[in-house]
PDB file of C-alpha atoms in Angstrom:
ATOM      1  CA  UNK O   1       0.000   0.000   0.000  1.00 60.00           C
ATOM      2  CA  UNK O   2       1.249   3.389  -0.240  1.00 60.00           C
ATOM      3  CA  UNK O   3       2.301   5.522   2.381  1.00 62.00           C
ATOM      4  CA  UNK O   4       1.661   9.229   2.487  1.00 59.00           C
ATOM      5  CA  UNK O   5       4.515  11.616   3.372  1.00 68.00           C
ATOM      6  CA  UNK O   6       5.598  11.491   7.449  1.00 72.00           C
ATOM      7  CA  UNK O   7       2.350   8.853   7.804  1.00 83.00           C
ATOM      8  CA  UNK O   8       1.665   5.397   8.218  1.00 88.00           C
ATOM      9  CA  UNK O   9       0.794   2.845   5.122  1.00 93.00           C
ATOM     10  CA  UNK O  10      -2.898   2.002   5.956  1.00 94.00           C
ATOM     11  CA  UNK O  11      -2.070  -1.487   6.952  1.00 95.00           C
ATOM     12  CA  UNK O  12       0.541  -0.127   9.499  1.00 95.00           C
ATOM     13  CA  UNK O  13      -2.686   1.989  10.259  1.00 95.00           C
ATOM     14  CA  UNK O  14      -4.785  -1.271  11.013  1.00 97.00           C
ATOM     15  CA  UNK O  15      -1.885  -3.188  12.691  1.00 97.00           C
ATOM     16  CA  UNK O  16      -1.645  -0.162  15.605  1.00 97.00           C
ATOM     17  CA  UNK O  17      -5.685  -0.581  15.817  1.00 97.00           C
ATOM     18  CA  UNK O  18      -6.311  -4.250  16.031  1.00 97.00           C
ATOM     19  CA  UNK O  19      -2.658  -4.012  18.449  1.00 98.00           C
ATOM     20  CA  UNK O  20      -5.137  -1.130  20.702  1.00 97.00           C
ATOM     21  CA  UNK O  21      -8.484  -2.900  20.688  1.00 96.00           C
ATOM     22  CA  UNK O  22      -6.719  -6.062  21.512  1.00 94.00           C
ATOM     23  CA  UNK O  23      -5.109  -4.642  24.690  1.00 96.00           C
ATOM     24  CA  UNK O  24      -8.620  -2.765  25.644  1.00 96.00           C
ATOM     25  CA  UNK O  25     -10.262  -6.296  25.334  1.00 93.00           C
ATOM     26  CA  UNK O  26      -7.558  -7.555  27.352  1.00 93.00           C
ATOM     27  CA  UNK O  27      -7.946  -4.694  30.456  1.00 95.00           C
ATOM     28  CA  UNK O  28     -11.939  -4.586  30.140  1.00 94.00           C
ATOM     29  CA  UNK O  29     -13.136  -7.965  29.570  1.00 90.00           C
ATOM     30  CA  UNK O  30     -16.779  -7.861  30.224  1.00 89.00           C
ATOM     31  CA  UNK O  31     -17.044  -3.821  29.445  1.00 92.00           C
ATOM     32  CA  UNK O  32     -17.876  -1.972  26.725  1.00 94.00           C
ATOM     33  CA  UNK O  33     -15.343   0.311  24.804  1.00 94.00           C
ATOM     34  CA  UNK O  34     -15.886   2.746  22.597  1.00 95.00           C
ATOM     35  CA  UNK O  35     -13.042   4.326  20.187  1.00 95.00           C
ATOM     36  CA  UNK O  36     -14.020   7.692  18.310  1.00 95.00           C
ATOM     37  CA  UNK O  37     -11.839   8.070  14.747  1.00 95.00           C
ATOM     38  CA  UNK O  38     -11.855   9.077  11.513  1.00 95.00           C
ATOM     39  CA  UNK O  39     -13.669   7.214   8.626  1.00 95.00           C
ATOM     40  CA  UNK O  40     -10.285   5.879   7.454  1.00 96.00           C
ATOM     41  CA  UNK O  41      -9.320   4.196  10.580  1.00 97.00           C
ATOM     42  CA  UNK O  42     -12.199   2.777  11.252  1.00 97.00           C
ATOM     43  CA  UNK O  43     -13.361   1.324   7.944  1.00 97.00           C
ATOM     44  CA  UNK O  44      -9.567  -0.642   8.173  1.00 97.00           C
ATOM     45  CA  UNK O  45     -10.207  -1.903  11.468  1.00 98.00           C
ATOM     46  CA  UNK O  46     -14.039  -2.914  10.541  1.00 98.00           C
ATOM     47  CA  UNK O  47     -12.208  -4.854   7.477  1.00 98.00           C
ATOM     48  CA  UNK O  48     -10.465  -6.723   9.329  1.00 98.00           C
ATOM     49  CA  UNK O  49     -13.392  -8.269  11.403  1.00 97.00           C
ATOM     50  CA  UNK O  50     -15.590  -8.571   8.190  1.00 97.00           C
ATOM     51  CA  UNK O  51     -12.475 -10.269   6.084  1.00 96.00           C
ATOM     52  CA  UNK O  52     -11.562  -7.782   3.925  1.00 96.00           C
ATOM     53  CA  UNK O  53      -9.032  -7.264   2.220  1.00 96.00           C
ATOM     54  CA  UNK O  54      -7.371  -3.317   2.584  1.00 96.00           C
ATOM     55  CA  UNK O  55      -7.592  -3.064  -1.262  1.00 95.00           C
ATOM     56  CA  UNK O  56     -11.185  -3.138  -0.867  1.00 96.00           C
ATOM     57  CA  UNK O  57     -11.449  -1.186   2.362  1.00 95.00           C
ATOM     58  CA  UNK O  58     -13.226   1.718   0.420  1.00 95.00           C
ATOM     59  CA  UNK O  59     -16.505  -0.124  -0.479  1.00 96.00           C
ATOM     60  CA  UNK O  60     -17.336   0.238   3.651  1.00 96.00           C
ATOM     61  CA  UNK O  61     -19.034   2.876   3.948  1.00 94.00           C
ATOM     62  CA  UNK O  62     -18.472   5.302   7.277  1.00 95.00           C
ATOM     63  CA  UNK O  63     -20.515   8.687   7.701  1.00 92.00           C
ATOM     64  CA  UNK O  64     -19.604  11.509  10.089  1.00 90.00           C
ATOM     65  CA  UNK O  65     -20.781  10.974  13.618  1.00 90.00           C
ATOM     66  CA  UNK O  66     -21.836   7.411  12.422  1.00 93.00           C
ATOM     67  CA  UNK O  67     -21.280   4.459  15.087  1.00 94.00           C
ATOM     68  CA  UNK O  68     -19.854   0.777  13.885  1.00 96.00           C
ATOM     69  CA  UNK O  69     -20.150  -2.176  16.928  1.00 96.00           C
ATOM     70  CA  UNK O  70     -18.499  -5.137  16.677  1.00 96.00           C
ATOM     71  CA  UNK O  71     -18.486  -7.815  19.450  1.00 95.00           C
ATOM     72  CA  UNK O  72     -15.632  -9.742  20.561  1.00 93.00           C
ATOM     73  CA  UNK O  73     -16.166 -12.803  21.996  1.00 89.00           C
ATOM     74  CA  UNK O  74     -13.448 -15.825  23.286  1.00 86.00           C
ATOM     75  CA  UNK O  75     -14.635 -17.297  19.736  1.00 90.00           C
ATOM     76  CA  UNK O  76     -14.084 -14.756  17.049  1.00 91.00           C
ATOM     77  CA  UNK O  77     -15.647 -11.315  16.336  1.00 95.00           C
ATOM     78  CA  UNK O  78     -18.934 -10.265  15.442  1.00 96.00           C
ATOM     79  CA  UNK O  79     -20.059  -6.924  13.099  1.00 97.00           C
ATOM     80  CA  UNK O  80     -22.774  -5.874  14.678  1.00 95.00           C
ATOM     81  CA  UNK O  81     -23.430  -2.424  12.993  1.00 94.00           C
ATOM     82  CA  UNK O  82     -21.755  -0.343  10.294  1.00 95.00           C
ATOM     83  CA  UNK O  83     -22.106   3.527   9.874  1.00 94.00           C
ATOM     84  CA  UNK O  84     -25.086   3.076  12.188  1.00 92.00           C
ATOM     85  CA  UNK O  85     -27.435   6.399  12.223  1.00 84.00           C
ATOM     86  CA  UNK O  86     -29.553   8.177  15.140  1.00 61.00           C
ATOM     87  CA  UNK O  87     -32.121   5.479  14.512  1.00 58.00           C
ATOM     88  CA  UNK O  88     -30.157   2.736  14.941  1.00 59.00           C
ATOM     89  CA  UNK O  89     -28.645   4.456  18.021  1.00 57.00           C
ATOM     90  CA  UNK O  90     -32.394   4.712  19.509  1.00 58.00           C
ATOM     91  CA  UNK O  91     -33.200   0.755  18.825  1.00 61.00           C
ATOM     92  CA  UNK O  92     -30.174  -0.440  20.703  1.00 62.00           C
ATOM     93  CA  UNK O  93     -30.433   1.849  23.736  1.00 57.00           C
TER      94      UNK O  93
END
């Protein structure tokens, strides 16, 4: 991938994410975390849990303000939401 100038390549980008949410699931086991980022970073670390590759990374779509859950559990991950809206925030409250 290609890296822009002083930055990280986008898959150095999803390494240090997957690295952070790793150690988070590690310190709060049976708690809830949430991570606030921009669309970039999160629709790299959402790829990951859905199984896709970075060079497709850009068909996820991520809106401003929009929330993504995805539950990790002893036996894998599960997407729960992507680019989730005020209604969706309403249903799961």
């Amino acid at each position: 991938g290609s890296r822009l100038p002083c930055g990280e390549a986008m898959v150095e980008v999803q390494g240090r994410m997957l690295r952070l949410v790793e150690r988070l699931c590690s310190a709060h086991p049976e708690g809830t975390v949430a991570l606030i980022s921009h669309g970039d970073v999160i629709k790299a670390t959402l790829a990951h849990y859905l199984g896709v590759s970075l060079d497709l990374f850009h068909r996820i779509e991520i809106s401003p303000a929009s929330i993504s859950v995805v539950r990790i559990e002893r036996y894998g991950p599960e997407v729960l939401l992507i680019n989730g809206g005020v209604a969706d925030r309403l249903l799961q409250a």
